[in-house]
CSV table of C-alpha atoms and ligand atoms in Angstrom, one decimal:
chain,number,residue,atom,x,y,z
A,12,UNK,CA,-21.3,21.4,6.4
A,13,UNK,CA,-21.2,22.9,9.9
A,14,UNK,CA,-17.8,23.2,11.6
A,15,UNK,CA,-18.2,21.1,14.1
A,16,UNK,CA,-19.1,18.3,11.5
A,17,UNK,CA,-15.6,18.1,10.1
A,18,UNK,CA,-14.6,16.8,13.6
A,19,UNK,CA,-16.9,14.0,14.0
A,20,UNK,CA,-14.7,11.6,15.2
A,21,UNK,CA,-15.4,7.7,15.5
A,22,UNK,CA,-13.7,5.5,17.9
A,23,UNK,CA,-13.5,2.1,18.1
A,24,UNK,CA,-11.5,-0.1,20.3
A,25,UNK,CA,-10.2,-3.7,20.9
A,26,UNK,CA,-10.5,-6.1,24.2
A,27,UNK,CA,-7.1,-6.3,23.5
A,28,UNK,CA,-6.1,-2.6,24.2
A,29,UNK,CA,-6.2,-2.1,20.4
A,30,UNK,CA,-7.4,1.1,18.9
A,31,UNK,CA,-8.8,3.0,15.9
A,32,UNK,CA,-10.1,6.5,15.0
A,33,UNK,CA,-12.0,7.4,11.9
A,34,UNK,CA,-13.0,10.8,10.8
A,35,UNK,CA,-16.9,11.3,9.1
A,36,UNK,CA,-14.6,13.7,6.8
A,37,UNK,CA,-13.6,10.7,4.4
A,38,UNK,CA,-14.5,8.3,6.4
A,39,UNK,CA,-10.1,8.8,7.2
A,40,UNK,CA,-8.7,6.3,9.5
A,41,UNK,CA,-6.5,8.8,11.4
A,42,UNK,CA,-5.3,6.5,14.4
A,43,UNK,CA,-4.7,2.9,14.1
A,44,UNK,CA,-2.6,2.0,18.2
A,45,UNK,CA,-1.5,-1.5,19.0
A,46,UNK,CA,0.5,-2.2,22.1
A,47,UNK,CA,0.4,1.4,23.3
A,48,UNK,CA,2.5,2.8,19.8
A,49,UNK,CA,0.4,5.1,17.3
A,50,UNK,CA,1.2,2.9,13.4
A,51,UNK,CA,0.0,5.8,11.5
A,52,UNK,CA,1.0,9.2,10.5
A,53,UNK,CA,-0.9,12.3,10.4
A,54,UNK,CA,0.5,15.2,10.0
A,55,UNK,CA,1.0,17.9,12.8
A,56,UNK,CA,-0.6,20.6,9.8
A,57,UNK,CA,-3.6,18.5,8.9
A,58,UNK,CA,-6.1,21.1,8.5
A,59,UNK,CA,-9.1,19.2,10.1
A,60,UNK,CA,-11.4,21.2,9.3
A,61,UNK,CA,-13.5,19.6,6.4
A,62,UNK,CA,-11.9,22.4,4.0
A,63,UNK,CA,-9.6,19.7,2.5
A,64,UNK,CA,-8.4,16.2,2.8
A,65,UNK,CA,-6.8,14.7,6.0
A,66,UNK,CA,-3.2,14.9,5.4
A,67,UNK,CA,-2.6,11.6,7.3
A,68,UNK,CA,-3.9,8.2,7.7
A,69,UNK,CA,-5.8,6.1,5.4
A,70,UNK,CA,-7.7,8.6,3.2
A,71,UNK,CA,-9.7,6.8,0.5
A,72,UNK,CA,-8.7,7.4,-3.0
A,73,UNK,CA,-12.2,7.4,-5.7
A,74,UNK,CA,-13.2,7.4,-8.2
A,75,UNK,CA,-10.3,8.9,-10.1
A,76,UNK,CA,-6.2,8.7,-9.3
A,77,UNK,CA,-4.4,12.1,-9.5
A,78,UNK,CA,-6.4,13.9,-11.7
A,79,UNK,CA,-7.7,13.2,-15.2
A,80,UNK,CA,-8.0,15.4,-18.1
A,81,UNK,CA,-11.5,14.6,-18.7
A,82,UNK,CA,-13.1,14.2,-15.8
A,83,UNK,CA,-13.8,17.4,-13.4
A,84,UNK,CA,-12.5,16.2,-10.4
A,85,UNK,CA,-9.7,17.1,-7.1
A,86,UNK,CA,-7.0,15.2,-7.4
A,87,UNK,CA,-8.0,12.0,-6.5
A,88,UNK,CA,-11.6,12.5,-6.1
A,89,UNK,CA,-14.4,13.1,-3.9
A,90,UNK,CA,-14.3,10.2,-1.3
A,91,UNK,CA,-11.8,11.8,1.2
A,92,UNK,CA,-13.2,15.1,0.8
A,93,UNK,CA,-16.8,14.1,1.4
A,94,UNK,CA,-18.5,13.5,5.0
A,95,UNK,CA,-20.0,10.1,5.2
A,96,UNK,CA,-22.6,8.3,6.7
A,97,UNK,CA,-22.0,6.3,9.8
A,98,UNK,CA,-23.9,3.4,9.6
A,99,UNK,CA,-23.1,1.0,12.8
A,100,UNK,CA,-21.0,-1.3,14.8
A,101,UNK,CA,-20.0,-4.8,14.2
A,102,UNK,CA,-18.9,-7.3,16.3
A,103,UNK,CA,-17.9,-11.6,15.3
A,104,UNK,CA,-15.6,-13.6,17.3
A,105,UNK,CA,-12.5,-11.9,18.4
A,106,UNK,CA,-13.1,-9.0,16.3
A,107,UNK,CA,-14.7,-5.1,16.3
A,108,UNK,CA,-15.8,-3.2,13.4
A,109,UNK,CA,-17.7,-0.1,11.8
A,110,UNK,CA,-19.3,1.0,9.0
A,111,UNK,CA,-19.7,4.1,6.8
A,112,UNK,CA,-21.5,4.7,2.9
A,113,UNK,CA,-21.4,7.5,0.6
A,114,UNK,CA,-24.1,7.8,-1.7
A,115,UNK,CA,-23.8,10.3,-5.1
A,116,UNK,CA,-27.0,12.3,-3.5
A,117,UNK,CA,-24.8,12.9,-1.0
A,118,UNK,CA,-21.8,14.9,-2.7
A,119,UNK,CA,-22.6,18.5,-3.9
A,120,UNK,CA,-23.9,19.3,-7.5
A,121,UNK,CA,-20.5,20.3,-8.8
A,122,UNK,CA,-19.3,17.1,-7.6
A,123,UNK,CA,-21.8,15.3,-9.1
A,124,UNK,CA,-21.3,17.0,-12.4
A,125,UNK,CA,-18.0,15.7,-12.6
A,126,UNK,CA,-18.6,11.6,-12.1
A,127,UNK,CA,-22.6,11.9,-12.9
A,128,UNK,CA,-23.2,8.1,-11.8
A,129,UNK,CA,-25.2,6.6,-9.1
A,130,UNK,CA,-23.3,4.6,-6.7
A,131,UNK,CA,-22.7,4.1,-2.9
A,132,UNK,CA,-19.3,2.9,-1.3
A,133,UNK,CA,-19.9,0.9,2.0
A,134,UNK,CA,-16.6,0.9,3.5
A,135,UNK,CA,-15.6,-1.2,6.6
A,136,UNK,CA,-13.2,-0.9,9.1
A,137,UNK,CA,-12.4,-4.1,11.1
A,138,UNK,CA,-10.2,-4.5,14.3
A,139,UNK,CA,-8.6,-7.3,15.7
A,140,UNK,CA,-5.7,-7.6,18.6
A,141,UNK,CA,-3.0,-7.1,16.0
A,142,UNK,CA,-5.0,-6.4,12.8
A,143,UNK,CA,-6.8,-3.0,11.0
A,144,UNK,CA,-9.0,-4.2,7.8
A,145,UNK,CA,-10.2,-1.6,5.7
A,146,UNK,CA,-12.5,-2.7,3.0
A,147,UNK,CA,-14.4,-0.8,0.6
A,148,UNK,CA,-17.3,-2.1,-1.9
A,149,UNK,CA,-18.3,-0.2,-4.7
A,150,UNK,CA,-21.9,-0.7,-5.8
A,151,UNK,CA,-22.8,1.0,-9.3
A,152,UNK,CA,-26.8,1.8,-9.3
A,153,UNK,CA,-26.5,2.6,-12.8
A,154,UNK,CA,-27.8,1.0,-15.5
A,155,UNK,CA,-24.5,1.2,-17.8
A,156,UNK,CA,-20.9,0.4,-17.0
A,157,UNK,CA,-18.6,2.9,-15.5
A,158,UNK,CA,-15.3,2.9,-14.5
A,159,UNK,CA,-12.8,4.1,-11.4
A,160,UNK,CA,-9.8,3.8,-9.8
A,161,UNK,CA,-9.1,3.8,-6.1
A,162,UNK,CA,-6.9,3.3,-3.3
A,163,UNK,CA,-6.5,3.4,0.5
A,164,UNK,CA,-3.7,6.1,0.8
A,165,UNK,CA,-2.2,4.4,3.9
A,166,UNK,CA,0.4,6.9,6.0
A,167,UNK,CA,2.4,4.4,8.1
A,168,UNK,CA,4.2,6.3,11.3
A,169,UNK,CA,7.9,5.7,11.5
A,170,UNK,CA,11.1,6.7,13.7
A,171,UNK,CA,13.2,7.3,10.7
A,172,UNK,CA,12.6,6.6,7.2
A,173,UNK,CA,16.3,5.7,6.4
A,174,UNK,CA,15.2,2.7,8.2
A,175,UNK,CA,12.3,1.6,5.8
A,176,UNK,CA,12.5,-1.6,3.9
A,177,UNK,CA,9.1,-2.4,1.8
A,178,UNK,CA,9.5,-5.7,0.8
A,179,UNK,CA,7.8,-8.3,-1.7
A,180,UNK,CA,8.1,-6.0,-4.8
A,181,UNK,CA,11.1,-7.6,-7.0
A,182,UNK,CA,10.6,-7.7,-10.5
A,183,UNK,CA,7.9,-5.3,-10.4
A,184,UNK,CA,7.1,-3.3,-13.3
A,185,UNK,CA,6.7,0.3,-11.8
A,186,UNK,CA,5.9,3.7,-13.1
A,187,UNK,CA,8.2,6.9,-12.0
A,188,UNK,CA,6.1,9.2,-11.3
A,189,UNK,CA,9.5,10.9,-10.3
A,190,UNK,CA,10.5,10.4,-13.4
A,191,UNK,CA,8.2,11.5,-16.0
A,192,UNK,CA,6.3,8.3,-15.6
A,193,UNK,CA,8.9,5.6,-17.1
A,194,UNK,CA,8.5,2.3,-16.8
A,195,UNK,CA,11.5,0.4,-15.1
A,196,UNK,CA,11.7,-2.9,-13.2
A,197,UNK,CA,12.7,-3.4,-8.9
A,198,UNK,CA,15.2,-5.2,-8.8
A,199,UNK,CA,15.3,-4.7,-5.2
A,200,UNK,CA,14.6,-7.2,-2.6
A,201,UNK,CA,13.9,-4.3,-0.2
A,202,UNK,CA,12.9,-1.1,-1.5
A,203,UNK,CA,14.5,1.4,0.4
A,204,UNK,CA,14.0,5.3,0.6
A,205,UNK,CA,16.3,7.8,1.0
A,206,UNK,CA,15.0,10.5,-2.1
A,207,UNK,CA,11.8,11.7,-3.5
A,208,UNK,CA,9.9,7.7,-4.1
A,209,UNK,CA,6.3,7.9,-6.3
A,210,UNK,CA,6.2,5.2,-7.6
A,211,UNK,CA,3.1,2.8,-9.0
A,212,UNK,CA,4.1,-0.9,-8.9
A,213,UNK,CA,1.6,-2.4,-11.2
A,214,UNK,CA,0.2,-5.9,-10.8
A,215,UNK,CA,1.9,-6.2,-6.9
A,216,UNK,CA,1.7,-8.8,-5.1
A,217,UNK,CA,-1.3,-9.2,-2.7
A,218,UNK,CA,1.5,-9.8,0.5
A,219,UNK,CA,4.3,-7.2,1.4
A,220,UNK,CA,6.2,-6.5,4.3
A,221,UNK,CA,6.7,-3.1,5.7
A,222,UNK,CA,10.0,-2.9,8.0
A,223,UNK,CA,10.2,0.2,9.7
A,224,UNK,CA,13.1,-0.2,11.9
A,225,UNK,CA,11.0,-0.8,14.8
A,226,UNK,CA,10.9,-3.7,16.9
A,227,UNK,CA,7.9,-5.2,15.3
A,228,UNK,CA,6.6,-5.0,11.6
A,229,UNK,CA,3.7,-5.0,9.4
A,230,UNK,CA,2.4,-7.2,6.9
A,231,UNK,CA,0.4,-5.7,4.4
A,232,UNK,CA,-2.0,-8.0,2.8
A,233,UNK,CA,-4.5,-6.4,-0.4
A,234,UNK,CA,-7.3,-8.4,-2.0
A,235,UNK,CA,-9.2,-7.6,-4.7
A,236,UNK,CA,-6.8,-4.3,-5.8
A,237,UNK,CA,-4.1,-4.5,-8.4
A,238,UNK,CA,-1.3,-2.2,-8.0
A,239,UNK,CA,1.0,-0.7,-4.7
A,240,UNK,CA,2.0,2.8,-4.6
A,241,UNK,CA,4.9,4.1,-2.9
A,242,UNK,CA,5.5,7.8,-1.6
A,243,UNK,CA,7.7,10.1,-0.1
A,244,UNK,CA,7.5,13.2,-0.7
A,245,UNK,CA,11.4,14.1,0.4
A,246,UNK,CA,12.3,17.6,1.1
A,247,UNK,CA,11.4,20.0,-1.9
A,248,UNK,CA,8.2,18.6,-2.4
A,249,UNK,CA,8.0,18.5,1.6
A,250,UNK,CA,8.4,22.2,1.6
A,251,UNK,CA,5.8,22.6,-1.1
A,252,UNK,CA,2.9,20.9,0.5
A,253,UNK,CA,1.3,23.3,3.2
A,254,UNK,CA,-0.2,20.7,5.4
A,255,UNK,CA,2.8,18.9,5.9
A,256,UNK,CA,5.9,19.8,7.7
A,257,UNK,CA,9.4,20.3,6.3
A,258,UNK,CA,10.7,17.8,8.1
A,259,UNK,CA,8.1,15.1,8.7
A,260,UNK,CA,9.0,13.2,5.3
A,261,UNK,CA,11.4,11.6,7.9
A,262,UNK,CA,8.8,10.1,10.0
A,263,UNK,CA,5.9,8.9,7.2
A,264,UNK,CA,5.6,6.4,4.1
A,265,UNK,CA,2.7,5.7,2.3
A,266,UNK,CA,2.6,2.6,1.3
A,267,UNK,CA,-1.0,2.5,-0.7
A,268,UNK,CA,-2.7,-0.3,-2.2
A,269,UNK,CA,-5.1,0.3,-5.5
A,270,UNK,CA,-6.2,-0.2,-8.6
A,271,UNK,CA,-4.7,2.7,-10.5
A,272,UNK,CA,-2.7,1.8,-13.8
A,273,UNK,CA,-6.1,0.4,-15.1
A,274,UNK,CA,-9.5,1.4,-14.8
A,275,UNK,CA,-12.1,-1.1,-12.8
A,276,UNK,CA,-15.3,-1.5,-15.1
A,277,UNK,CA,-18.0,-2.2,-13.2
A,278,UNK,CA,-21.3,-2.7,-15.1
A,279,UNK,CA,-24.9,-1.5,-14.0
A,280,UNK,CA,-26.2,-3.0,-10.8
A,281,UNK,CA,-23.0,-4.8,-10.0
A,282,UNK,CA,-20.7,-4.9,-7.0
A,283,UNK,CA,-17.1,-4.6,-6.7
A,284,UNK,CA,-14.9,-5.2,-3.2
A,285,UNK,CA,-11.5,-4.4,-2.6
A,286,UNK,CA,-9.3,-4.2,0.6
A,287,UNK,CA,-6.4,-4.1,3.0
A,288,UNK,CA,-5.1,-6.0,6.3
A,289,UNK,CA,-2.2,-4.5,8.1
A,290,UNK,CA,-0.9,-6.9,11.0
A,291,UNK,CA,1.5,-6.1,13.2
A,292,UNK,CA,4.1,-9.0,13.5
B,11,BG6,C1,0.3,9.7,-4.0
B,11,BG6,C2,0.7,10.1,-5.4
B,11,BG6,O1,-0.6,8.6,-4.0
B,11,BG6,O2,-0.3,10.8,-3.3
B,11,BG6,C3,1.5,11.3,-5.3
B,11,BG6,O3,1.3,9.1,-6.0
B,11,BG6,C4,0.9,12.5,-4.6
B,11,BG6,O4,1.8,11.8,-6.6
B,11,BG6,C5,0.5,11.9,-3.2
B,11,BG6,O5,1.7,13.6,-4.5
B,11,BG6,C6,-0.2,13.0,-2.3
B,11,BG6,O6,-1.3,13.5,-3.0
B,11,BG6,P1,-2.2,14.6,-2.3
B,11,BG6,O7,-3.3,15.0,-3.2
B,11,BG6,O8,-2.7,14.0,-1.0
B,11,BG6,O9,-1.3,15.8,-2.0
């Protein structure tokens, strides 16, 4: 892909004064402003320069979560890695929107070799005054059944993460990944931060609240995706990541909606759609 390729940049903005960015690479939003103020974090390393995934924003997780021992894949797969197609503008009522796809002719042969299934993700980005929606729809163009996992990797900008509160996840089961994967249960009303957090709630709730400390706050709403992940990285793993500075962990959490425990099935010539809306409140 030619240089200037990997910074193909789409904007779209809002009567309102709203704002979003997407990159082609991914089809990553890597600016979401309302009321002047920048709500998501990209990193002040991100290499943007198609050679690997936007550290920042909402990169799209697909088909695979981490990485998995049989399937040949980066960690967690192909559709933030992979340039997309733009395919228009939207507009309804009071709100803006655009549209990118990925078809598997698209991705490269290796790529194909590893997930050898025909498929295209159409994923939509939707503005309001106060509102981003990102929704993606998986279309399998296969005859048999095959299976994912994915997840919108959202960055959320803050002033200070021992401010964070995520809340809506009591009695959650989750799985450590901090901790060799156990199983344990929030019993947090808020879930604060103030270690290394990677953590999978299974089963979430479709509503959370994100309170950053700010003088506003975001409700998280997810339709159509099972689980919530959690993560900061903290300061060892901070250190260890090379598009990511030592000390940023203090101004980003991802708070990433998915379904990851489980693999979706979805079964020759079927559909699947799954989602986020973040609101400023
Ligand atoms: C999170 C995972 O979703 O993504 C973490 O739970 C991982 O384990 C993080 O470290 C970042 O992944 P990557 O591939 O963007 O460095």
């Amino acid at each position: 892909m030619p240089a200037q390729e990997a910074n193909k940049i789409v904007h779209l903005s809002h009567p309102s004064g709203a704002k979003v960015e997407i990159a082609l690479f991914g089809a990553t939003v890597t600016s979401w402003s309302v009321d002047g103020k920048e709500r998501l974090f990209v990193s002040e390393k991100a290499v943007r320069d198609g050679s690997k995934a936007i550290r920042g924003g909402i990169p799209l997780v697909f088909p695979i979560f981490g990485t998995k021992e049989k399937i040949q894949l980066p960690q967690h797969g192909f559709a933030r890695n992979s340039y997309w197609e733009y395919i228009g503008l939207l507009t309804d009522n009071d709100e803006v929107a655009v549209r990118f796809a990925l078809k598997d002719n698209q991705l490269d042969s290796q790529l194909r070799k590893g997930w050898p299934h025909s498929f295209r993700l159409t994923y939509t980005v939707t503005l309001t005054a106060k509102s981003l929606k990102t929704v993606l729809v998986v279309k399998n163009e296969d005859e048999d059944t095959f299976e994912f996992n994915t997840l919108l990797h959202t960055y959320f900008r803050i002033p200070d993460i021992s401010k964070v509160a995520v809340e809506g996840l009591t009695d959650r089961k989750y799985i450590d990944k901090v901790e060799n994967a156990a199983v344990s249960t929030e019993e947090r009303a808020k879930v604060t931060i103030a270690s290394e957090v990677d953590r999978i709630y299974c089963d979430a709730p479709d509503s959370l609240h994100l309170y950053y400390g700010g003088p506003d706050s975001i409700a998280i709403e997810k339709t159509g995706l099972k689980d919530t992940v959690v993560w900061n990285p903290w300061i060892e793993k901070s250190k260890g990541m090379g598009d990511f500075g030592d000390e940023e962990y203090h101004n980003m959490v991802c708070v990433e909606v998915g379904s990851v425990a489980d693999w979706v099935k979805l079964g020759g010539g079927a559909t699947w759609t799954g989602g986020q809306t973040l609101t400023i409140q």
